Phi, psi and omega in degrees: 000325177298322177297321181292320178296318178298319181293322179292319177298318179296320178295322178295318178297315180297319179297318178297316179296321178297319178298316178299316180296319179296320178297315179297317180294323178297317178296316180292329183289343177296334181266001179290150178269144176272166179299321180296317181292325176294319179295320176298319179295320178297320178296320179290333182295337179296335181264359180289150178271139176272168180297322180295318180292326177293320179295320176297320179296320179296319177299319180291330182293341179297334181271353180284155176254153178278168180297321180295317178297317180296318179296318178297317179295319179296319179296316179299319178297317179298320179297313179298318180296317178297320178297316179297317179296321177296318178297316179297320180297315180294322177295319179293323177298317179297318179296319180295318178297318178297317178296318178298318179295323176295318179296317179296318180291323178290327176298315180293324177295317179296316181297308185283330185271328186239306188294313182296314177296324179294318179294321178298316179295319180294317179295318178300315179298316180298314180297316182295318185278312187273316187274310183275334181049051180276000000 
């Protein structure tokens, strides 16, 4: 009977240890991954970058410009464009002034060469016909 008591005590100790182990395993099992979550992770892994692809990307990045470099280049381009537009504007102004002077000179030629002699002839005819009645 003494043997039986020892065996029961040993079983109680073992049962207690089993309960502790089950509790620990239960706590740890909360962090276990399910098959579905592992499959989702595998699907997402297809989009992950490998070390080789990252290294290729780094090599390509050497040819990229920084925002400051781009801003400086853009500013230089704007300055050159503004200078060209100013030059074009001054050339167009000169062309317009030249055209205006030609128009003014042609107006005076038309006035002095055609209109004034015609008016003189018309006035002479009117005076001759109406006033002198010749």
